C-alpha cells in the first residue's frame, strides 16, 4: 500500500473509533466517517467495503496493537532465570494495556453488538484473550522445561494464570466504569499476588514427600 493510502486508512480508523465510542455503532455512518476523516466516501468504501468491515478492522487492529508490547516472542529461559520476575513483568504490561480506557470502551461496544455481529466478538477474543493464553502457554512450557515449575498441561496452566490476573480487574472496570480501573501500583500488587498463587500451585513436588 502506498504511504498516502496508508495514512488515509489510519485517518479513517481514527475517525471511526472516535465516532463509534462517542455515539455507538448504529448511529455512525460511512458518510460521517468520511466527513470527519477528510476522505471521500467512495475512497472509504474502496478501502473497507462497508461500515461493518471497517468496524471489524478497527477491532482487529486495536486488539493486536494492545497486545504487542506484552507479548513479543517468548524469551529464552535458563535455570538461573527467575520465573516470578519474568511472569510478573509480562503480566503487569498485559493487564495495564487491557485496562486502558480506550480498549475497555471498544470491548463494551463489541459486547453490545454481539447478537448482531458475533464476528466482532470473535475477532476480539481471537486477537486478545486467546492469543494471550497461547503466548503464556509457550512461556510456561519453556519455564517448565528448566524444572522450575511442574506443569503437565501448559495450555490449561496458562488459562488459569491469565484469568487469575485478568478476571476481577477487567470485570470490575467493564461493569463499574473507568473510575474503577486499577492504578499502576494496584496493577503491580495484584499481579504479584496472582503470580505468587500460581507459582505455589505449580511448584515442583518434593520427591521426599511423595
C-alpha positions as YAML, in Angstrom:
chain: A
units: angstrom
residues:
- id: 1
  name: UNK
  ca: [0.00, 0.00, 0.00]
- id: 2
  name: UNK
  ca: [1.26, 3.49, -0.87]
- id: 3
  name: UNK
  ca: [2.19, 5.71, 2.10]
- id: 4
  name: UNK
  ca: [-0.59, 8.15, 1.22]
- id: 5
  name: UNK
  ca: [-3.17, 5.35, 1.18]
- id: 6
  name: UNK
  ca: [-1.89, 4.00, 4.49]
- id: 7
  name: UNK
  ca: [-2.23, 7.43, 6.07]
- id: 8
  name: UNK
  ca: [-5.79, 7.75, 4.77]
- id: 9
  name: UNK
  ca: [-6.73, 4.33, 6.16]
- id: 10
  name: UNK
  ca: [-5.29, 5.28, 9.54]
- id: 11
  name: UNK
  ca: [-7.17, 8.57, 9.49]
- id: 12
  name: UNK
  ca: [-10.40, 6.73, 8.67]
- id: 13
  name: UNK
  ca: [-9.86, 4.24, 11.51]
- id: 14
  name: UNK
  ca: [-9.12, 7.07, 13.95]
- id: 15
  name: UNK
  ca: [-12.27, 8.93, 12.92]
- id: 16
  name: UNK
  ca: [-14.35, 5.77, 13.07]
- id: 17
  name: UNK
  ca: [-13.09, 4.87, 16.54]
- id: 18
  name: UNK
  ca: [-13.85, 8.36, 17.82]
- id: 19
  name: UNK
  ca: [-17.39, 8.24, 16.49]
- id: 20
  name: UNK
  ca: [-18.16, 4.64, 17.45]
- id: 21
  name: UNK
  ca: [-17.03, 5.17, 21.03]
- id: 22
  name: UNK
  ca: [-18.83, 8.51, 21.32]
- id: 23
  name: UNK
  ca: [-22.25, 7.55, 19.94]
- id: 24
  name: UNK
  ca: [-22.36, 3.76, 19.43]
- id: 25
  name: UNK
  ca: [-22.25, 1.63, 16.33]
- id: 26
  name: UNK
  ca: [-25.70, 2.21, 14.87]
- id: 27
  name: UNK
  ca: [-25.62, 6.00, 14.74]
- id: 28
  name: UNK
  ca: [-22.32, 6.16, 12.83]
- id: 29
  name: UNK
  ca: [-22.38, 6.19, 9.03]
- id: 30
  name: UNK
  ca: [-19.73, 5.88, 6.37]
- id: 31
  name: UNK
  ca: [-20.64, 9.41, 5.37]
- id: 32
  name: UNK
  ca: [-19.96, 10.76, 8.85]
- id: 33
  name: UNK
  ca: [-16.63, 8.91, 8.99]
- id: 34
  name: UNK
  ca: [-15.66, 10.24, 5.58]
- id: 35
  name: UNK
  ca: [-16.55, 13.79, 6.63]
- id: 36
  name: UNK
  ca: [-14.54, 13.68, 9.86]
- id: 37
  name: UNK
  ca: [-11.51, 11.99, 8.32]
- id: 38
  name: UNK
  ca: [-11.50, 14.23, 5.23]
- id: 39
  name: UNK
  ca: [-11.61, 11.23, 2.92]
- id: 40
  name: UNK
  ca: [-14.04, 10.84, 0.04]
- id: 41
  name: UNK
  ca: [-16.83, 8.39, 0.81]
- id: 42
  name: UNK
  ca: [-16.05, 6.46, -2.39]
- id: 43
  name: UNK
  ca: [-12.43, 6.10, -1.27]
- id: 44
  name: UNK
  ca: [-13.60, 4.93, 2.16]
- id: 45
  name: UNK
  ca: [-15.71, 2.20, 0.56]
- id: 46
  name: UNK
  ca: [-12.80, 1.17, -1.66]
- id: 47
  name: UNK
  ca: [-10.65, 0.66, 1.44]
- id: 48
  name: UNK
  ca: [-13.14, -1.14, 3.68]
- id: 49
  name: UNK
  ca: [-16.20, -2.16, 1.66]
- id: 50
  name: UNK
  ca: [-18.75, -1.47, 4.39]
- id: 51
  name: UNK
  ca: [-19.19, 0.04, 7.83]
- id: 52
  name: UNK
  ca: [-19.21, -3.43, 9.39]
- id: 53
  name: UNK
  ca: [-15.97, -4.37, 7.66]
- id: 54
  name: UNK
  ca: [-14.41, -1.09, 8.84]
- id: 55
  name: UNK
  ca: [-15.52, -1.80, 12.40]
- id: 56
  name: UNK
  ca: [-14.12, -5.33, 12.20]
- id: 57
  name: UNK
  ca: [-10.75, -3.96, 11.09]
- id: 58
  name: UNK
  ca: [-10.83, -1.41, 13.90]
- id: 59
  name: UNK
  ca: [-11.45, -4.16, 16.46]
- id: 60
  name: UNK
  ca: [-8.68, -6.31, 14.99]
- id: 61
  name: UNK
  ca: [-6.06, -3.57, 14.74]
- id: 62
  name: UNK
  ca: [-6.84, -2.15, 18.19]
- id: 63
  name: UNK
  ca: [-6.62, -5.56, 19.84]
- id: 64
  name: UNK
  ca: [-3.43, -6.63, 18.11]
- id: 65
  name: UNK
  ca: [-1.88, -3.26, 18.88]
- id: 66
  name: UNK
  ca: [-2.71, -3.54, 22.57]
- id: 67
  name: UNK
  ca: [-1.17, -6.97, 22.87]
- id: 68
  name: UNK
  ca: [2.12, -6.13, 21.13]
- id: 69
  name: UNK
  ca: [4.43, -4.89, 23.89]
- id: 70
  name: UNK
  ca: [3.39, -7.54, 26.40]
- id: 71
  name: UNK
  ca: [3.69, -10.48, 24.05]
- id: 72
  name: UNK
  ca: [6.83, -10.36, 21.99]
- id: 73
  name: UNK
  ca: [8.48, -13.66, 21.14]
- id: 74
  name: UNK
  ca: [8.87, -15.98, 24.11]
- id: 75
  name: UNK
  ca: [12.17, -15.26, 25.84]
- id: 76
  name: UNK
  ca: [14.93, -17.72, 26.47]
- id: 77
  name: UNK
  ca: [14.72, -19.30, 29.89]
- id: 78
  name: UNK
  ca: [17.57, -20.98, 31.74]
- id: 79
  name: UNK
  ca: [17.90, -22.37, 35.24]
- id: 80
  name: UNK
  ca: [19.32, -19.08, 36.53]
- id: 81
  name: UNK
  ca: [16.31, -17.03, 35.37]
- id: 82
  name: UNK
  ca: [13.57, -16.04, 37.81]
- id: 83
  name: UNK
  ca: [10.14, -17.30, 36.69]
- id: 84
  name: UNK
  ca: [8.38, -14.95, 39.11]
- id: 85
  name: UNK
  ca: [10.03, -11.86, 37.68]
- id: 86
  name: UNK
  ca: [9.54, -12.98, 34.08]
- id: 87
  name: UNK
  ca: [5.83, -13.61, 34.55]
- id: 88
  name: UNK
  ca: [5.34, -10.51, 36.68]
- id: 89
  name: UNK
  ca: [6.85, -8.20, 34.07]
- id: 90
  name: UNK
  ca: [4.80, -9.71, 31.22]
- id: 91
  name: UNK
  ca: [1.53, -9.72, 33.08]
- id: 92
  name: UNK
  ca: [1.84, -6.20, 34.51]
- id: 93
  name: UNK
  ca: [2.16, -4.86, 30.96]
- id: 94
  name: UNK
  ca: [-0.68, -7.05, 29.70]
- id: 95
  name: UNK
  ca: [-3.11, -6.04, 32.44]
- id: 96
  name: UNK
  ca: [-2.24, -2.35, 32.15]
- id: 97
  name: UNK
  ca: [-2.88, -2.47, 28.40]
- id: 98
  name: UNK
  ca: [-6.21, -4.27, 28.71]
- id: 99
  name: UNK
  ca: [-7.33, -1.75, 31.35]
- id: 100
  name: UNK
  ca: [-6.66, 1.17, 29.01]
- id: 101
  name: UNK
  ca: [-9.97, 3.13, 28.89]
- id: 102
  name: UNK
  ca: [-9.94, 3.08, 25.08]
- id: 103
  name: UNK
  ca: [-9.59, -0.70, 24.97]
- id: 104
  name: UNK
  ca: [-12.30, -1.16, 27.59]
- id: 105
  name: UNK
  ca: [-14.66, 1.14, 25.68]
- id: 106
  name: UNK
  ca: [-14.14, -0.81, 22.49]
- id: 107
  name: UNK
  ca: [-14.73, -4.08, 24.33]
- id: 108
  name: UNK
  ca: [-18.01, -2.76, 25.73]
- id: 109
  name: UNK
  ca: [-19.09, -1.67, 22.28]
- id: 110
  name: UNK
  ca: [-18.28, -5.09, 20.78]
- id: 111
  name: UNK
  ca: [-20.24, -6.86, 23.52]
- id: 112
  name: UNK
  ca: [-23.20, -4.59, 22.79]
- id: 113
  name: UNK
  ca: [-23.08, -5.71, 19.15]
- id: 114
  name: UNK
  ca: [-22.73, -9.42, 19.95]
- id: 115
  name: UNK
  ca: [-26.16, -10.58, 18.79]
- id: 116
  name: UNK
  ca: [-25.99, -8.60, 15.53]
- id: 117
  name: UNK
  ca: [-22.29, -9.09, 14.76]
- id: 118
  name: UNK
  ca: [-20.75, -12.12, 16.51]
- id: 119
  name: UNK
  ca: [-17.74, -11.92, 14.19]
- id: 120
  name: UNK
  ca: [-16.61, -8.77, 16.00]
- id: 121
  name: UNK
  ca: [-16.52, -10.52, 19.38]
- id: 122
  name: UNK
  ca: [-14.79, -13.49, 17.76]
- id: 123
  name: UNK
  ca: [-12.07, -11.21, 16.37]
- id: 124
  name: UNK
  ca: [-11.60, -9.52, 19.73]
- id: 125
  name: UNK
  ca: [-11.38, -12.86, 21.52]
- id: 126
  name: UNK
  ca: [-9.03, -14.41, 18.95]
- id: 127
  name: UNK
  ca: [-6.64, -11.46, 18.95]
- id: 128
  name: UNK
  ca: [-6.93, -10.75, 22.67]
- id: 129
  name: UNK
  ca: [-7.56, -13.38, 25.36]
- id: 130
  name: UNK
  ca: [-6.98, -16.42, 23.13]
- id: 131
  name: UNK
  ca: [-3.69, -15.04, 21.84]
- id: 132
  name: UNK
  ca: [-2.57, -14.11, 25.36]
- id: 133
  name: UNK
  ca: [-3.19, -17.65, 26.55]
- id: 134
  name: UNK
  ca: [-1.27, -19.13, 23.61]
- id: 135
  name: UNK
  ca: [1.77, -16.97, 24.35]
- id: 136
  name: UNK
  ca: [1.60, -17.68, 28.08]
- id: 137
  name: UNK
  ca: [1.40, -21.40, 27.35]
- id: 138
  name: UNK
  ca: [4.63, -21.17, 25.34]
- id: 139
  name: UNK
  ca: [6.34, -19.24, 28.13]
- id: 140
  name: UNK
  ca: [5.16, -21.68, 30.79]
- id: 141
  name: UNK
  ca: [6.28, -24.67, 28.73]
- id: 142
  name: UNK
  ca: [9.73, -23.08, 28.43]
- id: 143
  name: UNK
  ca: [9.88, -22.45, 32.18]
- id: 144
  name: UNK
  ca: [8.69, -25.99, 32.96]
- id: 145
  name: UNK
  ca: [11.43, -27.42, 30.74]
- id: 146
  name: UNK
  ca: [14.01, -25.95, 33.13]
- id: 147
  name: UNK
  ca: [12.40, -27.76, 36.07]
- id: 148
  name: UNK
  ca: [11.37, -24.51, 37.76]
- id: 149
  name: UNK
  ca: [7.68, -25.42, 37.54]
- id: 150
  name: UNK
  ca: [5.80, -28.72, 37.39]
- id: 151
  name: UNK
  ca: [3.35, -28.17, 34.52]
- id: 152
  name: UNK
  ca: [1.86, -31.11, 32.63]
- id: 153
  name: UNK
  ca: [-0.58, -29.04, 30.55]
- id: 154
  name: UNK
  ca: [0.82, -25.58, 29.67]
- id: 155
  name: UNK
  ca: [-2.39, -24.50, 27.91]
- id: 156
  name: UNK
  ca: [-4.51, -25.25, 30.96]
- id: 157
  name: UNK
  ca: [-1.99, -23.59, 33.28]
- id: 158
  name: UNK
  ca: [-1.85, -20.53, 31.01]
- id: 159
  name: UNK
  ca: [-5.64, -20.24, 31.05]
- id: 160
  name: UNK
  ca: [-5.64, -20.36, 34.84]
- id: 161
  name: UNK
  ca: [-2.88, -17.76, 35.14]
- id: 162
  name: UNK
  ca: [-4.42, -15.45, 32.55]
- id: 163
  name: UNK
  ca: [-7.76, -15.27, 34.33]
- id: 164
  name: UNK
  ca: [-6.23, -15.25, 37.79]
- id: 165
  name: UNK
  ca: [-4.62, -11.99, 36.71]
- id: 166
  name: UNK
  ca: [-7.25, -10.57, 34.36]
- id: 167
  name: UNK
  ca: [-10.60, -11.70, 35.73]
- id: 168
  name: UNK
  ca: [-11.51, -9.41, 38.63]
- id: 169
  name: UNK
  ca: [-9.84, -6.18, 37.42]
- id: 170
  name: UNK
  ca: [-11.41, -6.43, 33.97]
- id: 171
  name: UNK
  ca: [-14.88, -7.36, 35.23]
- id: 172
  name: UNK
  ca: [-14.73, -4.51, 37.74]
- id: 173
  name: UNK
  ca: [-13.70, -1.95, 35.14]
- id: 174
  name: UNK
  ca: [-16.12, -3.22, 32.49]
- id: 175
  name: UNK
  ca: [-19.11, -3.05, 34.81]
- id: 176
  name: UNK
  ca: [-18.26, -0.13, 37.10]
- id: 177
  name: UNK
  ca: [-16.60, 2.19, 34.58]
- id: 178
  name: UNK
  ca: [-13.28, 3.93, 34.21]
- id: 179
  name: UNK
  ca: [-13.24, 5.15, 37.81]
- id: 180
  name: UNK
  ca: [-12.84, 1.51, 38.86]
- id: 181
  name: UNK
  ca: [-9.68, 0.96, 36.80]
- id: 182
  name: UNK
  ca: [-6.72, -0.05, 38.94]
- id: 183
  name: UNK
  ca: [-3.84, 2.36, 39.35]
- id: 184
  name: UNK
  ca: [-0.39, 1.28, 38.18]
- id: 185
  name: UNK
  ca: [0.60, 0.48, 41.76]
- id: 186
  name: UNK
  ca: [-2.57, -1.59, 42.22]
- id: 187
  name: UNK
  ca: [-1.92, -3.42, 38.94]
- id: 188
  name: UNK
  ca: [1.58, -4.35, 40.09]
- id: 189
  name: UNK
  ca: [0.38, -5.53, 43.50]
- id: 190
  name: UNK
  ca: [-2.47, -7.54, 42.01]
- id: 191
  name: UNK
  ca: [-0.18, -9.24, 39.50]
- id: 192
  name: UNK
  ca: [2.41, -10.05, 42.18]
- id: 193
  name: UNK
  ca: [-0.24, -11.72, 44.34]
- id: 194
  name: UNK
  ca: [-1.68, -13.66, 41.40]
- id: 195
  name: UNK
  ca: [1.73, -14.87, 40.28]
- id: 196
  name: UNK
  ca: [2.57, -15.97, 43.84]
- id: 197
  name: UNK
  ca: [-0.63, -18.05, 43.98]
- id: 198
  name: UNK
  ca: [0.11, -19.57, 40.58]
- id: 199
  name: UNK
  ca: [3.72, -20.43, 41.39]
- id: 200
  name: UNK
  ca: [2.64, -22.00, 44.66]
- id: 201
  name: UNK
  ca: [0.19, -24.24, 42.81]
- id: 202
  name: UNK
  ca: [2.74, -25.35, 40.22]
- id: 203
  name: UNK
  ca: [5.88, -25.56, 42.36]
- id: 204
  name: UNK
  ca: [7.93, -28.72, 41.70]
- id: 205
  name: UNK
  ca: [6.96, -31.54, 44.01]
- id: 206
  name: UNK
  ca: [9.41, -32.63, 46.69]
- id: 207
  name: UNK
  ca: [10.24, -36.30, 45.95]
- id: 208
  name: UNK
  ca: [10.82, -36.96, 49.66]
- id: 209
  name: UNK
  ca: [7.18, -36.11, 50.36]
- id: 210
  name: UNK
  ca: [5.66, -38.30, 47.67]
...
